[in-house]
XYZ file of C-alpha atoms in Angstrom:
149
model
C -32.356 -30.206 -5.385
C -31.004 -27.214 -7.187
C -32.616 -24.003 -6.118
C -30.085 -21.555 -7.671
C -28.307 -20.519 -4.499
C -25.705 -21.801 -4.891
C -25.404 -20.651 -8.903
C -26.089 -16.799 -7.304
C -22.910 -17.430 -4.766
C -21.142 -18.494 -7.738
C -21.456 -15.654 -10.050
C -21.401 -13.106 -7.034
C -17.899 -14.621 -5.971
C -16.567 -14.053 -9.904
C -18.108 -10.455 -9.876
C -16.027 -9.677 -6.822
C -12.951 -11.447 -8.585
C -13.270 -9.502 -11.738
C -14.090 -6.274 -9.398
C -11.061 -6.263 -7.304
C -8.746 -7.275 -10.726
C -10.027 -4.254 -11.994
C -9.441 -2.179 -9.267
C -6.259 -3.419 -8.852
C -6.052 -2.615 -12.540
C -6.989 0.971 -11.606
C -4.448 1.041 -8.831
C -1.541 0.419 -11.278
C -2.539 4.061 -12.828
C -1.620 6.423 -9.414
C 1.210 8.417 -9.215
C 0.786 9.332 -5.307
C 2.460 7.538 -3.091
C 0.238 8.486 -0.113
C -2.799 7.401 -2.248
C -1.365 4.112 -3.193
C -0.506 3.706 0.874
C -4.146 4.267 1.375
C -4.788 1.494 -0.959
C -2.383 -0.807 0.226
C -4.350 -4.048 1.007
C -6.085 -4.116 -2.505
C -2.902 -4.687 -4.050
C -1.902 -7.801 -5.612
C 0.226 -10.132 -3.639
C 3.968 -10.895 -4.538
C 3.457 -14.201 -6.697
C 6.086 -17.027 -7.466
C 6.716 -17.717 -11.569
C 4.776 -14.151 -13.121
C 5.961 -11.862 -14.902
C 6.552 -8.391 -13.631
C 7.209 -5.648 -16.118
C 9.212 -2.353 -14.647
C 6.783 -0.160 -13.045
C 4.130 -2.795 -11.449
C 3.691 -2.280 -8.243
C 2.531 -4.871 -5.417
C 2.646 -5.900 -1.649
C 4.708 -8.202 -0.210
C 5.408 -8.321 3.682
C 4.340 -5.813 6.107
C 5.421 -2.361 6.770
C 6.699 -0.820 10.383
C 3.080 -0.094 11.235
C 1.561 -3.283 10.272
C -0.253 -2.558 6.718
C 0.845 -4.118 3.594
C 4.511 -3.055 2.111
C 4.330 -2.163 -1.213
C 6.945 -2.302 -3.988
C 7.531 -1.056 -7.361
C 9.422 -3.065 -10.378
C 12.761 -1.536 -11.217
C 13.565 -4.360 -13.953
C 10.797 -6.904 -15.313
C 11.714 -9.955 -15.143
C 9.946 -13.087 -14.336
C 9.331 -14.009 -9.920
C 11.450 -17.161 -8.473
C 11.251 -18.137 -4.968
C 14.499 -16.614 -3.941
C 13.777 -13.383 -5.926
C 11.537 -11.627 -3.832
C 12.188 -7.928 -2.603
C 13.743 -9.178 1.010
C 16.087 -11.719 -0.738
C 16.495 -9.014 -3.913
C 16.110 -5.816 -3.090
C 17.747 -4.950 -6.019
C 15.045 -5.227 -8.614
C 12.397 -3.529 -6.482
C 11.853 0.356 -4.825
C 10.114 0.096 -1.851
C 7.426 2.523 -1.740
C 6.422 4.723 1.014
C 8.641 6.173 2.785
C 10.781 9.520 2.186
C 13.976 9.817 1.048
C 15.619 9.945 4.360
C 13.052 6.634 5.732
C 10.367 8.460 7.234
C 7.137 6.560 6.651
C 4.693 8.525 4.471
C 1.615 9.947 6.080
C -1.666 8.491 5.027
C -5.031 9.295 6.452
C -6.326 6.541 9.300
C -9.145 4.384 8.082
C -10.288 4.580 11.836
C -8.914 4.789 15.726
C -7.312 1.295 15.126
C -5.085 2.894 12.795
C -4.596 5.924 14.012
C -1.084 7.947 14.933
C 0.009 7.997 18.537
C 2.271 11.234 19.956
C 5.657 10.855 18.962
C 4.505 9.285 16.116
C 6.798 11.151 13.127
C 5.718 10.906 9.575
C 6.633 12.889 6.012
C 4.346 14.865 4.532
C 4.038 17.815 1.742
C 7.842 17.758 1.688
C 7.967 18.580 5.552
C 8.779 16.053 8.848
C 5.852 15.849 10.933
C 6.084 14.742 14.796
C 2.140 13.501 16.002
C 1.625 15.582 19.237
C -1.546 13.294 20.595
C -3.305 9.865 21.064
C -4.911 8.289 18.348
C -4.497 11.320 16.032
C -6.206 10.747 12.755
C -5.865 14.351 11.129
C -3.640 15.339 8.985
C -0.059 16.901 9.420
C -0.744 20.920 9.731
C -4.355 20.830 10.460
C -4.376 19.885 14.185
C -1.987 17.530 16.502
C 0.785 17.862 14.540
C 4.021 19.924 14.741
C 6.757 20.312 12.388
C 9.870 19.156 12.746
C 13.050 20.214 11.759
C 14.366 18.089 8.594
Protein backbone atom coordinates (compact mmCIF):
# COMPACT_ATOMS: atom_id res chain seq x y z
CA UNK A 1 0.00 0.00 0.00
CA UNK A 2 1.04 3.50 -0.82
CA UNK A 3 1.44 5.67 2.22
CA UNK A 4 3.35 8.59 0.58
CA UNK A 5 6.79 7.82 1.94
CA UNK A 6 8.16 6.95 -0.50
CA UNK A 7 6.57 10.04 -2.84
CA UNK A 8 8.19 12.48 0.21
CA UNK A 9 11.81 10.64 -0.42
CA UNK A 10 11.20 11.30 -3.93
CA UNK A 11 10.62 14.93 -4.08
CA UNK A 12 13.16 15.52 -1.11
CA UNK A 13 15.93 13.70 -3.27
CA UNK A 14 14.99 16.26 -6.45
CA UNK A 15 15.01 19.29 -3.98
CA UNK A 16 18.54 18.37 -3.00
CA UNK A 17 19.35 17.81 -6.84
CA UNK A 18 18.02 21.12 -7.90
CA UNK A 19 19.74 22.64 -4.54
CA UNK A 20 23.22 21.57 -5.10
CA UNK A 21 22.79 22.52 -9.22
CA UNK A 22 22.11 25.75 -8.00
CA UNK A 23 24.73 26.09 -5.75
CA UNK A 24 27.00 24.85 -8.02
CA UNK A 25 25.40 27.47 -10.23
CA UNK A 26 26.38 30.02 -7.56
CA UNK A 27 29.87 28.65 -7.34
CA UNK A 28 30.57 29.42 -11.05
CA UNK A 29 30.15 33.33 -9.94
CA UNK A 30 33.50 33.56 -7.34
CA UNK A 31 36.45 35.18 -8.20
CA UNK A 32 38.56 33.91 -5.01
CA UNK A 33 40.47 31.23 -5.37
CA UNK A 34 40.70 30.46 -1.62
CA UNK A 35 36.84 30.63 -1.51
CA UNK A 36 36.34 28.33 -4.39
CA UNK A 37 39.10 25.86 -2.45
CA UNK A 38 36.76 26.05 0.43
CA UNK A 39 34.07 24.91 -1.81
CA UNK A 40 35.81 22.35 -3.51
CA UNK A 41 33.66 19.16 -3.06
CA UNK A 42 30.38 20.93 -4.27
CA UNK A 43 31.79 21.28 -7.55
CA UNK A 44 30.68 19.45 -10.48
CA UNK A 45 32.63 16.45 -11.50
CA UNK A 46 34.77 16.30 -14.79
CA UNK A 47 32.10 14.61 -17.22
CA UNK A 48 32.77 12.63 -20.55
CA UNK A 49 30.78 14.20 -23.91
CA UNK A 50 29.61 18.03 -22.23
CA UNK A 51 30.31 20.93 -23.22
CA UNK A 52 32.60 23.22 -21.35
CA UNK A 53 32.65 26.87 -22.27
CA UNK A 54 36.08 28.92 -21.25
CA UNK A 55 35.81 29.93 -17.76
CA UNK A 56 33.77 26.82 -16.10
CA UNK A 57 35.36 25.58 -13.52
CA UNK A 58 35.16 21.88 -11.99
CA UNK A 59 36.98 19.03 -10.02
CA UNK A 60 38.59 16.33 -11.34
CA UNK A 61 41.22 14.20 -9.30
CA UNK A 62 42.56 15.06 -6.01
CA UNK A 63 44.89 17.66 -4.86
CA UNK A 64 48.36 17.09 -2.69
CA UNK A 65 46.28 17.23 0.47
CA UNK A 66 43.53 15.00 -0.48
CA UNK A 67 40.43 17.47 -1.35
CA UNK A 68 39.05 17.79 -4.72
CA UNK A 69 41.41 19.50 -7.60
CA UNK A 70 39.74 22.00 -9.29
CA UNK A 71 40.19 23.36 -12.83
CA UNK A 72 39.20 26.19 -14.90
CA UNK A 73 38.34 26.08 -18.89
CA UNK A 74 40.96 27.85 -20.95
CA UNK A 75 39.15 26.88 -24.40
CA UNK A 76 35.43 25.40 -24.55
CA UNK A 77 35.23 22.72 -26.27
CA UNK A 78 33.28 19.62 -25.89
CA UNK A 79 34.92 16.51 -22.99
CA UNK A 80 36.30 13.09 -24.69
CA UNK A 81 37.75 10.42 -22.67
CA UNK A 82 41.31 11.21 -23.46
CA UNK A 83 40.73 14.99 -22.97
CA UNK A 84 40.73 15.37 -19.46
CA UNK A 85 43.13 17.88 -17.57
CA UNK A 86 45.89 14.94 -16.71
CA UNK A 87 45.90 13.71 -20.39
CA UNK A 88 45.36 17.68 -21.62
CA UNK A 89 46.57 19.97 -19.53
CA UNK A 90 46.51 22.26 -22.13
CA UNK A 91 42.92 23.36 -22.21
CA UNK A 92 42.61 23.66 -18.44
CA UNK A 93 44.38 26.10 -15.43
CA UNK A 94 44.59 24.31 -12.48
CA UNK A 95 43.38 26.29 -9.70
CA UNK A 96 44.84 26.71 -6.37
CA UNK A 97 47.99 27.04 -6.04
CA UNK A 98 50.41 30.22 -6.43
CA UNK A 99 52.35 31.10 -9.10
CA UNK A 100 55.47 29.48 -7.93
CA UNK A 101 53.15 25.92 -6.75
CA UNK A 102 52.51 26.67 -3.31
CA UNK A 103 49.08 25.33 -2.40
CA UNK A 104 46.65 28.13 -1.46
CA UNK A 105 45.64 28.47 2.14
CA UNK A 106 42.06 27.75 2.95
CA UNK A 107 40.51 27.66 6.36
CA UNK A 108 40.17 23.82 7.92
CA UNK A 109 36.62 22.59 8.05
CA UNK A 110 37.86 20.78 11.31
CA UNK A 111 41.12 18.94 13.06
CA UNK A 112 40.87 16.29 10.22
CA UNK A 113 41.84 18.89 7.93
CA UNK A 114 43.88 20.84 9.64
CA UNK A 115 47.75 22.10 8.82
CA UNK A 116 50.58 20.27 10.50
CA UNK A 117 54.16 22.30 11.30
CA UNK A 118 56.10 22.53 8.33
CA UNK A 119 53.14 22.67 6.57
CA UNK A 120 53.88 25.84 3.92
CA UNK A 121 51.02 27.49 2.19
CA UNK A 122 50.43 31.05 0.09
CA UNK A 123 48.51 33.49 1.39
CA UNK A 124 47.72 37.46 0.97
CA UNK A 125 50.59 37.47 -1.52
CA UNK A 126 53.08 36.15 1.25
CA UNK A 127 54.67 32.28 1.86
CA UNK A 128 53.50 30.99 5.00
CA UNK A 129 55.43 28.02 6.92
CA UNK A 130 52.64 26.30 9.72
CA UNK A 131 54.70 26.37 13.01
CA UNK A 132 52.26 23.69 14.99
CA UNK A 133 50.03 20.51 15.02
CA UNK A 134 46.79 20.58 13.64
CA UNK A 135 46.84 24.37 13.10
CA UNK A 136 43.54 25.59 11.82
CA UNK A 137 44.10 29.51 12.01
CA UNK A 138 44.96 31.50 9.59
CA UNK A 139 48.47 32.63 8.22
CA UNK A 140 49.44 35.88 10.50
CA UNK A 141 47.03 35.39 13.25
CA UNK A 142 48.74 32.64 15.30
CA UNK A 143 51.07 29.44 14.33
CA UNK A 144 52.24 30.77 11.41
CA UNK A 145 55.52 32.45 10.32
CA UNK A 146 56.46 34.03 7.19
CA UNK A 147 58.67 32.89 4.97
CA UNK A 148 60.92 34.33 2.72
CA UNK A 149 59.50 34.19 -1.05
Amino acid sequence: PADGRSEIRIAYVHNCDYLRRAIQLFLQTLTDESQMMEAAAVYPAYAVNRRYPAGEIFSFGENADGEPQLYRVIQAHVSQADWNPAALPALYEKLGFSPSGLPLWTRPLSAADAYQAGDMVWHQARKWISQADNNVWEPGVYGWEEAGA
